[in-house]
Amino acid sequence: MTAGSGSGDARSASPEELLHLARQAAAAGAAVLAKRDPEALDATSKSSDSDWVTAFDVAAEQAVRTVLTSARPHDAITGEELGTTVPAGFTPDGERVRWSIDPLDGTTNFIRNIVYYGTSVAAAGPDGTWLAGVVHAPALYRIYWASRGGGAWVSDHGTVRRLVGPRTGRGRLLGTGFSYDAATRSEQVVALGTLLEGYGDVRRLGSAALDLCLVADRTLDAFVERGLNEHDYAAGALIAEEAGMAVHRPRLRPMLDGGPTEAERLAGVTAAGPAALVDSLMAAPAGGTA
């Protein structure tokens, strides 16, 4: 059977087959984003003045889900905007795949026409191992992808190359982000000076999925951020990992068990970069890590 057979059985789909479907799904979401119309954003705030959702977020997730459910109707899906869908007969300890979708990572950028945004789609096996991931950034004309054991790749304006690990000798550039939660953000700002020791500068681009991909393609030397949701890092962390980077994912309550509490999420740290850099980042006090 192939990924398009509709079986939903993890044993019938290799990481490469899941990647093929993830690329199709991410392309469907990115096609929605590519039609960006400032008159049709319908933007509303969620948790804060910097946490937004638009009509395009929802439409892009619907497009991604249509591709996934048409091909694999028995898989579970967790998405930022439309929640968790668990089909009849699905059990977390069974043999089926779960998908994690961020239809529009970088919504604030999207609203303001800043080009760092995209659709992220990732697939995890029954043991929770991430098997395939895609980050499709239509305004950058880039598609990043990886499959477990298959390496990481980027198509940049149609030119494809493999992502092969860290580069040294250019100084160190750190990527990070800041929480929507005011108290957590204040802690992150205080900690930033310590985190920047040994780095020449910092970038805050507004899309964790793309930040992780930029570590994979050597634009950034490392990335660290507290408080990410699973859909923020699911695809990008696998892409960085398959590019040869060390990756630390937060240990969060599984989404099929209801996901982490807000406190658990805010305490979790995601990091990517050369192993020595990630080790040093993770050695920082948990309360102060950006």
PDB file of C-alpha atoms in Angstrom:
ATOM      1  CA  MET A   1       0.000   0.000   0.000  1.00  0.00           C
ATOM      2  CA  THR A   2       1.041   3.596  -0.524  1.00  0.00           C
ATOM      3  CA  ALA A   3       0.424   6.721   1.499  1.00  0.00           C
ATOM      4  CA  GLY A   4      -2.497   7.432  -0.777  1.00  0.00           C
ATOM      5  CA  SER A   5      -4.259   4.123  -0.134  1.00  0.00           C
ATOM      6  CA  GLY A   6      -6.303   5.512   2.770  1.00  0.00           C
ATOM      7  CA  SER A   7      -5.165   2.806   5.170  1.00  0.00           C
ATOM      8  CA  GLY A   8      -3.856   5.155   7.865  1.00  0.00           C
ATOM      9  CA  ASP A   9      -1.534   2.346   9.021  1.00  0.00           C
ATOM     10  CA  ALA A  10       1.967   3.507   9.976  1.00  0.00           C
ATOM     11  CA  ARG A  11       3.412   0.180   8.795  1.00  0.00           C
ATOM     12  CA  SER A  12       2.195   0.837   5.264  1.00  0.00           C
ATOM     13  CA  ALA A  13       3.976   4.175   4.909  1.00  0.00           C
ATOM     14  CA  SER A  14       7.701   4.812   5.099  1.00  0.00           C
ATOM     15  CA  PRO A  15       9.085   8.184   6.208  1.00  0.00           C
ATOM     16  CA  GLU A  16       9.639   8.959   2.530  1.00  0.00           C
ATOM     17  CA  GLU A  17       6.003   8.244   1.695  1.00  0.00           C
ATOM     18  CA  LEU A  18       4.809  10.362   4.581  1.00  0.00           C
ATOM     19  CA  LEU A  19       7.132  13.129   3.422  1.00  0.00           C
ATOM     20  CA  HIS A  20       5.605  13.001  -0.055  1.00  0.00           C
ATOM     21  CA  LEU A  21       2.162  13.520   1.442  1.00  0.00           C
ATOM     22  CA  ALA A  22       3.434  16.202   3.849  1.00  0.00           C
ATOM     23  CA  ARG A  23       4.853  18.141   0.914  1.00  0.00           C
ATOM     24  CA  GLN A  24       1.515  17.992  -0.876  1.00  0.00           C
ATOM     25  CA  ALA A  25      -0.340  19.096   2.248  1.00  0.00           C
ATOM     26  CA  ALA A  26       2.066  21.944   3.036  1.00  0.00           C
ATOM     27  CA  ALA A  27       1.853  23.112  -0.569  1.00  0.00           C
ATOM     28  CA  ALA A  28      -1.933  23.281  -0.262  1.00  0.00           C
ATOM     29  CA  GLY A  29      -1.639  25.442   2.847  1.00  0.00           C
ATOM     30  CA  ALA A  30       1.037  27.649   1.309  1.00  0.00           C
ATOM     31  CA  ALA A  31      -1.133  28.161  -1.776  1.00  0.00           C
ATOM     32  CA  VAL A  32      -3.755  29.720   0.487  1.00  0.00           C
ATOM     33  CA  LEU A  33      -1.150  32.007   2.059  1.00  0.00           C
ATOM     34  CA  ALA A  34       0.163  33.008  -1.364  1.00  0.00           C
ATOM     35  CA  LYS A  35      -3.230  34.612  -2.059  1.00  0.00           C
ATOM     36  CA  ARG A  36      -2.711  37.051   0.798  1.00  0.00           C
ATOM     37  CA  ASP A  37      -5.152  39.932   0.502  1.00  0.00           C
ATOM     38  CA  PRO A  38      -4.817  42.742   3.070  1.00  0.00           C
ATOM     39  CA  GLU A  39      -8.519  43.495   2.630  1.00  0.00           C
ATOM     40  CA  ALA A  40      -9.527  39.932   3.545  1.00  0.00           C
ATOM     41  CA  LEU A  41      -7.351  39.191   6.587  1.00  0.00           C
ATOM     42  CA  ASP A  42     -10.216  39.271   9.117  1.00  0.00           C
ATOM     43  CA  ALA A  43      -7.587  39.363  11.873  1.00  0.00           C
ATOM     44  CA  THR A  44      -8.571  38.897  15.514  1.00  0.00           C
ATOM     45  CA  SER A  45      -6.406  38.653  18.617  1.00  0.00           C
ATOM     46  CA  LYS A  46      -6.283  35.437  20.652  1.00  0.00           C
ATOM     47  CA  SER A  47      -4.270  35.600  23.865  1.00  0.00           C
ATOM     48  CA  SER A  48      -2.607  39.007  23.548  1.00  0.00           C
ATOM     49  CA  ASP A  49      -2.023  42.017  21.306  1.00  0.00           C
ATOM     50  CA  SER A  50       0.756  40.066  19.565  1.00  0.00           C
ATOM     51  CA  ASP A  51      -1.086  36.731  19.189  1.00  0.00           C
ATOM     52  CA  TRP A  52      -3.352  36.822  16.158  1.00  0.00           C
ATOM     53  CA  VAL A  53      -5.405  34.594  13.901  1.00  0.00           C
ATOM     54  CA  THR A  54      -6.682  35.449  10.427  1.00  0.00           C
ATOM     55  CA  ALA A  55      -9.094  33.932   7.949  1.00  0.00           C
ATOM     56  CA  PHE A  56      -6.015  32.671   6.111  1.00  0.00           C
ATOM     57  CA  ASP A  57      -4.818  30.640   9.133  1.00  0.00           C
ATOM     58  CA  VAL A  58      -8.119  28.762   9.196  1.00  0.00           C
ATOM     59  CA  ALA A  59      -8.408  28.350   5.432  1.00  0.00           C
ATOM     60  CA  ALA A  60      -4.823  27.093   5.185  1.00  0.00           C
ATOM     61  CA  GLU A  61      -5.388  24.504   7.915  1.00  0.00           C
ATOM     62  CA  GLN A  62      -8.556  23.325   6.195  1.00  0.00           C
ATOM     63  CA  ALA A  63      -6.587  22.926   2.953  1.00  0.00           C
ATOM     64  CA  VAL A  64      -3.848  20.938   4.707  1.00  0.00           C
ATOM     65  CA  ARG A  65      -6.375  18.691   6.438  1.00  0.00           C
ATOM     66  CA  THR A  66      -8.212  17.996   3.182  1.00  0.00           C
ATOM     67  CA  VAL A  67      -5.033  16.624   1.608  1.00  0.00           C
ATOM     68  CA  LEU A  68      -4.143  14.527   4.654  1.00  0.00           C
ATOM     69  CA  THR A  69      -7.586  13.057   5.315  1.00  0.00           C
ATOM     70  CA  SER A  70      -8.158  12.268   1.645  1.00  0.00           C
ATOM     71  CA  ALA A  71      -5.022  10.151   1.605  1.00  0.00           C
ATOM     72  CA  ARG A  72      -4.987   8.807   5.182  1.00  0.00           C
ATOM     73  CA  PRO A  73      -8.440   9.118   6.779  1.00  0.00           C
ATOM     74  CA  HIS A  74      -7.545   6.982   9.794  1.00  0.00           C
ATOM     75  CA  ASP A  75      -4.657   9.160  11.012  1.00  0.00           C
ATOM     76  CA  ALA A  76      -4.994  11.607  13.901  1.00  0.00           C
ATOM     77  CA  ILE A  77      -4.398  15.298  13.268  1.00  0.00           C
ATOM     78  CA  THR A  78      -3.552  18.109  15.668  1.00  0.00           C
ATOM     79  CA  GLY A  79      -3.643  21.629  14.307  1.00  0.00           C
ATOM     80  CA  GLU A  80      -3.164  25.073  15.773  1.00  0.00           C
ATOM     81  CA  GLU A  81      -6.526  26.457  14.712  1.00  0.00           C
ATOM     82  CA  LEU A  82      -8.878  23.460  14.429  1.00  0.00           C
ATOM     83  CA  GLY A  83      -7.692  21.348  17.350  1.00  0.00           C
ATOM     84  CA  THR A  84      -7.326  17.586  17.456  1.00  0.00           C
ATOM     85  CA  THR A  85      -9.163  15.126  15.249  1.00  0.00           C
ATOM     86  CA  VAL A  86      -9.038  11.475  16.314  1.00  0.00           C
ATOM     87  CA  PRO A  87     -10.824   9.042  13.958  1.00  0.00           C
ATOM     88  CA  ALA A  88     -12.803   6.073  15.223  1.00  0.00           C
ATOM     89  CA  GLY A  89     -10.571   3.173  16.171  1.00  0.00           C
ATOM     90  CA  PHE A  90      -7.456   5.289  16.664  1.00  0.00           C
ATOM     91  CA  THR A  91      -5.421   4.444  19.767  1.00  0.00           C
ATOM     92  CA  PRO A  92      -2.262   6.312  20.796  1.00  0.00           C
ATOM     93  CA  ASP A  93      -0.411   3.036  21.324  1.00  0.00           C
ATOM     94  CA  GLY A  94      -1.595   1.566  18.025  1.00  0.00           C
ATOM     95  CA  GLU A  95       0.115   1.562  14.650  1.00  0.00           C
ATOM     96  CA  ARG A  96      -1.160   4.810  13.189  1.00  0.00           C
ATOM     97  CA  VAL A  97       0.342   8.148  12.291  1.00  0.00           C
ATOM     98  CA  ARG A  98      -0.399  11.529  13.874  1.00  0.00           C
ATOM     99  CA  TRP A  99       0.036  14.795  12.004  1.00  0.00           C
ATOM    100  CA  SER A 100       0.926  18.168  13.545  1.00  0.00           C
ATOM    101  CA  ILE A 101      -0.068  21.273  11.568  1.00  0.00           C
ATOM    102  CA  ASP A 102       0.793  24.920  11.898  1.00  0.00           C
ATOM    103  CA  PRO A 103      -1.069  26.379   8.924  1.00  0.00           C
ATOM    104  CA  LEU A 104       0.464  29.842   9.287  1.00  0.00           C
ATOM    105  CA  ASP A 105       3.534  30.126  11.473  1.00  0.00           C
ATOM    106  CA  GLY A 106       4.317  33.825  11.641  1.00  0.00           C
ATOM    107  CA  THR A 107       0.787  35.240  11.605  1.00  0.00           C
ATOM    108  CA  THR A 108       1.880  38.684  12.812  1.00  0.00           C
ATOM    109  CA  ASN A 109       4.433  38.793   9.989  1.00  0.00           C
ATOM    110  CA  PHE A 110       1.724  37.742   7.550  1.00  0.00           C
ATOM    111  CA  ILE A 111      -0.611  40.508   8.710  1.00  0.00           C
ATOM    112  CA  ARG A 112       2.125  43.121   8.342  1.00  0.00           C
ATOM    113  CA  ASN A 113       3.456  41.722   5.047  1.00  0.00           C
ATOM    114  CA  ILE A 114       6.800  40.645   6.510  1.00  0.00           C
ATOM    115  CA  VAL A 115       7.979  37.670   4.459  1.00  0.00           C
ATOM    116  CA  TYR A 116       8.925  35.248   7.279  1.00  0.00           C
ATOM    117  CA  TYR A 117       5.872  33.005   7.470  1.00  0.00           C
ATOM    118  CA  GLY A 118       4.817  29.622   6.150  1.00  0.00           C
ATOM    119  CA  THR A 119       2.893  26.398   6.521  1.00  0.00           C
ATOM    120  CA  SER A 120       4.402  23.633   8.680  1.00  0.00           C
ATOM    121  CA  VAL A 121       3.324  19.980   8.448  1.00  0.00           C
ATOM    122  CA  ALA A 122       4.916  17.063  10.317  1.00  0.00           C
ATOM    123  CA  ALA A 123       4.131  13.376  10.839  1.00  0.00           C
ATOM    124  CA  ALA A 124       4.909  11.293  13.935  1.00  0.00           C
ATOM    125  CA  GLY A 125       4.869   7.522  14.218  1.00  0.00           C
ATOM    126  CA  PRO A 126       3.061   5.528  16.903  1.00  0.00           C
ATOM    127  CA  ASP A 127       5.988   5.878  19.324  1.00  0.00           C
ATOM    128  CA  GLY A 128       6.034   9.660  18.897  1.00  0.00           C
ATOM    129  CA  THR A 129       9.143   9.733  16.700  1.00  0.00           C
ATOM    130  CA  TRP A 130       8.967  12.489  14.094  1.00  0.00           C
ATOM    131  CA  LEU A 131       9.187  10.846  10.679  1.00  0.00           C
ATOM    132  CA  ALA A 132       8.643  13.634   8.155  1.00  0.00           C
ATOM    133  CA  GLY A 133       8.402  17.399   8.151  1.00  0.00           C
ATOM    134  CA  VAL A 134       7.911  20.265   5.706  1.00  0.00           C
ATOM    135  CA  VAL A 135       8.006  24.042   6.117  1.00  0.00           C
ATOM    136  CA  HIS A 136       6.725  25.805   3.003  1.00  0.00           C
ATOM    137  CA  ALA A 137       7.371  29.571   2.929  1.00  0.00           C
ATOM    138  CA  PRO A 138       5.633  31.015  -0.144  1.00  0.00           C
ATOM    139  CA  ALA A 139       6.794  34.628   0.238  1.00  0.00           C
ATOM    140  CA  LEU A 140      10.413  33.421   0.433  1.00  0.00           C
ATOM    141  CA  TYR A 141       9.936  30.953  -2.445  1.00  0.00           C
ATOM    142  CA  ARG A 142      11.499  28.297  -0.217  1.00  0.00           C
ATOM    143  CA  ILE A 143      10.417  24.814   0.790  1.00  0.00           C
ATOM    144  CA  TYR A 144      12.323  22.982   3.518  1.00  0.00           C
ATOM    145  CA  TRP A 145      11.781  19.263   4.099  1.00  0.00           C
ATOM    146  CA  ALA A 146      13.210  16.205   5.824  1.00  0.00           C
ATOM    147  CA  SER A 147      12.399  12.561   6.477  1.00  0.00           C
ATOM    148  CA  ARG A 148      13.792  10.446   9.299  1.00  0.00           C
ATOM    149  CA  GLY A 149      17.099   9.069   8.036  1.00  0.00           C
ATOM    150  CA  GLY A 150      16.668  10.739   4.654  1.00  0.00           C
ATOM    151  CA  GLY A 151      18.440  14.027   5.259  1.00  0.00           C
ATOM    152  CA  ALA A 152      17.219  17.608   5.066  1.00  0.00           C
ATOM    153  CA  TRP A 153      16.708  19.593   1.904  1.00  0.00           C
ATOM    154  CA  VAL A 154      15.649  23.008   0.667  1.00  0.00           C
ATOM    155  CA  SER A 155      14.227  24.247  -2.609  1.00  0.00           C
ATOM    156  CA  ASP A 156      15.146  27.927  -2.906  1.00  0.00           C
ATOM    157  CA  HIS A 157      13.494  29.571  -5.923  1.00  0.00           C
ATOM    158  CA  GLY A 158      13.436  26.101  -7.489  1.00  0.00           C
ATOM    159  CA  THR A 159      17.090  25.234  -6.838  1.00  0.00           C
ATOM    160  CA  VAL A 160      17.360  22.156  -4.599  1.00  0.00           C
ATOM    161  CA  ARG A 161      20.247  21.464  -2.262  1.00  0.00           C
ATOM    162  CA  ARG A 162      20.902  19.240   0.711  1.00  0.00           C
ATOM    163  CA  LEU A 163      21.417  20.820   4.123  1.00  0.00           C
ATOM    164  CA  VAL A 164      24.589  19.377   5.567  1.00  0.00           C
ATOM    165  CA  GLY A 165      25.296  20.808   8.986  1.00  0.00           C
ATOM    166  CA  PRO A 166      26.955  23.676  10.827  1.00  0.00           C
ATOM    167  CA  ARG A 167      29.524  26.062   9.433  1.00  0.00           C
ATOM    168  CA  THR A 168      32.187  27.645  11.617  1.00  0.00           C
ATOM    169  CA  GLY A 169      34.437  30.672  11.315  1.00  0.00           C
ATOM    170  CA  ARG A 170      31.765  33.325  10.688  1.00  0.00           C
ATOM    171  CA  GLY A 171      31.005  34.340  14.237  1.00  0.00           C
ATOM    172  CA  ARG A 172      27.819  33.214  15.945  1.00  0.00           C
ATOM    173  CA  LEU A 173      24.307  34.426  15.241  1.00  0.00           C
ATOM    174  CA  LEU A 174      21.562  33.358  17.645  1.00  0.00           C
ATOM    175  CA  GLY A 175      17.886  33.125  16.745  1.00  0.00           C
ATOM    176  CA  THR A 176      15.204  33.367  19.403  1.00  0.00           C
ATOM    177  CA  GLY A 177      11.655  34.473  20.082  1.00  0.00           C
ATOM    178  CA  PHE A 178       9.616  35.895  22.923  1.00  0.00           C
ATOM    179  CA  SER A 179       6.509  34.627  24.644  1.00  0.00           C
ATOM    180  CA  TYR A 180       3.069  36.170  24.362  1.00  0.00           C
ATOM    181  CA  ASP A 181       2.898  35.808  28.161  1.00  0.00           C
ATOM    182  CA  ALA A 182       4.082  39.111  29.665  1.00  0.00           C
ATOM    183  CA  ALA A 183       5.777  37.628  32.747  1.00  0.00           C
ATOM    184  CA  THR A 184       7.629  35.011  30.706  1.00  0.00           C
ATOM    185  CA  ARG A 185       8.661  37.634  28.159  1.00  0.00           C
ATOM    186  CA  SER A 186      10.141  39.811  30.897  1.00  0.00           C
ATOM    187  CA  GLU A 187      12.215  36.855  32.122  1.00  0.00           C
ATOM    188  CA  GLN A 188      13.400  36.174  28.586  1.00  0.00           C
ATOM    189  CA  VAL A 189      14.525  39.760  28.073  1.00  0.00           C
ATOM    190  CA  VAL A 190      16.536  39.648  31.297  1.00  0.00           C
ATOM    191  CA  ALA A 191      18.147  36.355  30.261  1.00  0.00           C
ATOM    192  CA  LEU A 192      19.028  37.506  26.748  1.00  0.00           C
ATOM    193  CA  GLY A 193      22.300  39.138  27.769  1.00  0.00           C
ATOM    194  CA  THR A 194      23.576  35.880  29.225  1.00  0.00           C
ATOM    195  CA  LEU A 195      22.402  33.869  26.232  1.00  0.00           C
ATOM    196  CA  LEU A 196      24.263  36.206  23.875  1.00  0.00           C
ATOM    197  CA  GLU A 197      27.639  35.539  25.507  1.00  0.00           C
ATOM    198  CA  GLY A 198      29.789  34.141  22.709  1.00  0.00           C
ATOM    199  CA  TYR A 199      27.414  35.339  19.985  1.00  0.00           C
ATOM    200  CA  GLY A 200      27.914  38.318  17.722  1.00  0.00           C
ATOM    201  CA  ASP A 201      24.233  39.209  17.466  1.00  0.00           C
ATOM    202  CA  VAL A 202      20.648  37.976  17.766  1.00  0.00           C
ATOM    203  CA  ARG A 203      17.748  37.716  15.326  1.00  0.00           C
ATOM    204  CA  ARG A 204      14.052  37.544  16.188  1.00  0.00           C
ATOM    205  CA  LEU A 205      12.267  36.790  12.904  1.00  0.00           C
ATOM    206  CA  GLY A 206       8.827  35.823  14.197  1.00  0.00           C
ATOM    207  CA  SER A 207       8.526  32.232  12.973  1.00  0.00           C
ATOM    208  CA  ALA A 208      10.020  29.428  15.052  1.00  0.00           C
ATOM    209  CA  ALA A 209       9.456  26.932  12.224  1.00  0.00           C
ATOM    210  CA  LEU A 210      11.566  29.034   9.874  1.00  0.00           C
ATOM    211  CA  ASP A 211      14.139  29.854  12.581  1.00  0.00           C
ATOM    212  CA  LEU A 212      14.810  26.125  12.926  1.00  0.00           C
ATOM    213  CA  CYS A 213      15.103  25.793   9.154  1.00  0.00           C
ATOM    214  CA  LEU A 214      17.539  28.721   9.096  1.00  0.00           C
ATOM    215  CA  VAL A 215      19.714  26.830  11.575  1.00  0.00           C
ATOM    216  CA  ALA A 216      19.569  23.870   9.208  1.00  0.00           C
ATOM    217  CA  ASP A 217      20.658  25.989   6.228  1.00  0.00           C
ATOM    218  CA  ARG A 218      23.437  27.750   8.207  1.00  0.00           C
ATOM    219  CA  THR A 219      21.845  31.198   8.194  1.00  0.00           C
ATOM    220  CA  LEU A 220      21.602  31.061  11.999  1.00  0.00           C
ATOM    221  CA  ASP A 221      24.139  29.278  14.180  1.00  0.00           C
ATOM    222  CA  ALA A 222      21.680  28.311  16.907  1.00  0.00           C
ATOM    223  CA  PHE A 223      18.113  28.830  18.016  1.00  0.00           C
ATOM    224  CA  VAL A 224      16.549  28.734  21.469  1.00  0.00           C
ATOM    225  CA  GLU A 225      13.073  29.648  22.674  1.00  0.00           C
ATOM    226  CA  ARG A 226      10.851  28.967  25.645  1.00  0.00           C
ATOM    227  CA  GLY A 227       7.144  28.300  25.465  1.00  0.00           C
ATOM    228  CA  LEU A 228       6.677  26.920  21.961  1.00  0.00           C
ATOM    229  CA  ASN A 229       3.756  24.725  21.047  1.00  0.00           C
ATOM    230  CA  GLU A 230       4.407  21.383  19.393  1.00  0.00           C
ATOM    231  CA  HIS A 231       3.134  22.618  16.026  1.00  0.00           C
ATOM    232  CA  ASP A 232       5.691  25.443  16.137  1.00  0.00           C
ATOM    233  CA  TYR A 233       8.712  23.124  16.181  1.00  0.00           C
ATOM    234  CA  ALA A 234       7.486  19.733  14.893  1.00  0.00           C
ATOM    235  CA  ALA A 235       8.671  20.042  11.286  1.00  0.00           C
ATOM    236  CA  GLY A 236      11.496  22.538  11.773  1.00  0.00           C
ATOM    237  CA  ALA A 237      13.200  20.549  14.532  1.00  0.00           C
ATOM    238  CA  LEU A 238      13.305  17.423  12.355  1.00  0.00           C
ATOM    239  CA  ILE A 239      14.720  19.452   9.456  1.00  0.00           C
ATOM    240  CA  ALA A 240      17.472  20.857  11.705  1.00  0.00           C
ATOM    241  CA  GLU A 241      18.161  17.402  13.119  1.00  0.00           C
ATOM    242  CA  GLU A 242      18.442  15.772   9.703  1.00  0.00           C
ATOM    243  CA  ALA A 243      20.809  18.578   8.657  1.00  0.00           C
ATOM    244  CA  GLY A 244      23.222  17.383  11.344  1.00  0.00           C
ATOM    245  CA  MET A 245      22.297  19.797  14.117  1.00  0.00           C
ATOM    246  CA  ALA A 246      21.774  18.877  17.741  1.00  0.00           C
ATOM    247  CA  VAL A 247      18.156  19.437  18.743  1.00  0.00           C
ATOM    248  CA  HIS A 248      16.454  19.673  22.117  1.00  0.00           C
ATOM    249  CA  ARG A 249      12.675  19.369  22.120  1.00  0.00           C
ATOM    250  CA  PRO A 250      10.636  20.155  25.231  1.00  0.00           C
ATOM    251  CA  ARG A 251       9.088  17.193  27.009  1.00  0.00           C
ATOM    252  CA  LEU A 252       5.429  18.074  26.869  1.00  0.00           C
ATOM    253  CA  ARG A 253       2.294  16.131  27.688  1.00  0.00           C
ATOM    254  CA  PRO A 254       1.208  14.335  24.473  1.00  0.00           C
ATOM    255  CA  MET A 255      -1.385  16.138  22.402  1.00  0.00           C
ATOM    256  CA  LEU A 256      -3.593  13.050  22.349  1.00  0.00           C
ATOM    257  CA  ASP A 257      -3.640  13.198  26.158  1.00  0.00           C
ATOM    258  CA  GLY A 258      -4.881  16.769  26.046  1.00  0.00           C
ATOM    259  CA  GLY A 259      -1.512  18.450  25.547  1.00  0.00           C
ATOM    260  CA  PRO A 260       0.530  20.402  28.091  1.00  0.00           C
ATOM    261  CA  THR A 261      -0.861  22.891  30.551  1.00  0.00           C
ATOM    262  CA  GLU A 262       0.011  26.529  29.962  1.00  0.00           C
ATOM    263  CA  ALA A 263       2.602  26.369  32.754  1.00  0.00           C
ATOM    264  CA  GLU A 264       4.191  23.247  31.260  1.00  0.00           C
ATOM    265  CA  ARG A 265       4.360  24.825  27.821  1.00  0.00           C
ATOM    266  CA  LEU A 266       5.876  28.069  29.098  1.00  0.00           C
ATOM    267  CA  ALA A 267       8.587  26.130  30.936  1.00  0.00           C
ATOM    268  CA  GLY A 268       9.546  24.011  27.917  1.00  0.00           C
ATOM    269  CA  VAL A 269      12.636  24.924  25.880  1.00  0.00           C
ATOM    270  CA  THR A 270      13.357  24.194  22.222  1.00  0.00           C
ATOM    271  CA  ALA A 271      16.928  24.538  20.970  1.00  0.00           C
ATOM    272  CA  ALA A 272      18.904  23.662  17.838  1.00  0.00           C
ATOM    273  CA  GLY A 273      22.489  24.133  16.686  1.00  0.00           C
ATOM    274  CA  PRO A 274      25.900  22.480  16.970  1.00  0.00           C
ATOM    275  CA  ALA A 275      25.988  20.092  19.917  1.00  0.00           C
ATOM    276  CA  ALA A 276      28.342  22.235  22.031  1.00  0.00           C
ATOM    277  CA  LEU A 277      26.144  25.279  21.542  1.00  0.00           C
ATOM    278  CA  VAL A 278      22.935  23.442  22.382  1.00  0.00           C
ATOM    279  CA  ASP A 279      24.552  21.923  25.470  1.00  0.00           C
ATOM    280  CA  SER A 280      25.601  25.371  26.653  1.00  0.00           C
ATOM    281  CA  LEU A 281      22.166  26.829  25.962  1.00  0.00           C
ATOM    282  CA  MET A 282      20.445  24.033  27.839  1.00  0.00           C
ATOM    283  CA  ALA A 283      22.813  24.507  30.780  1.00  0.00           C
ATOM    284  CA  ALA A 284      21.311  27.959  31.381  1.00  0.00           C
ATOM    285  CA  PRO A 285      18.885  28.238  34.322  1.00  0.00           C
ATOM    286  CA  ALA A 286      15.491  26.933  33.214  1.00  0.00           C
ATOM    287  CA  GLY A 287      13.715  30.084  34.296  1.00  0.00           C
ATOM    288  CA  GLY A 288      15.980  32.325  32.283  1.00  0.00           C
ATOM    289  CA  THR A 289      16.348  30.535  28.985  1.00  0.00           C
ATOM    290  CA  ALA A 290      14.900  32.582  26.170  1.00  0.00           C
TER     291      ALA A 290
END
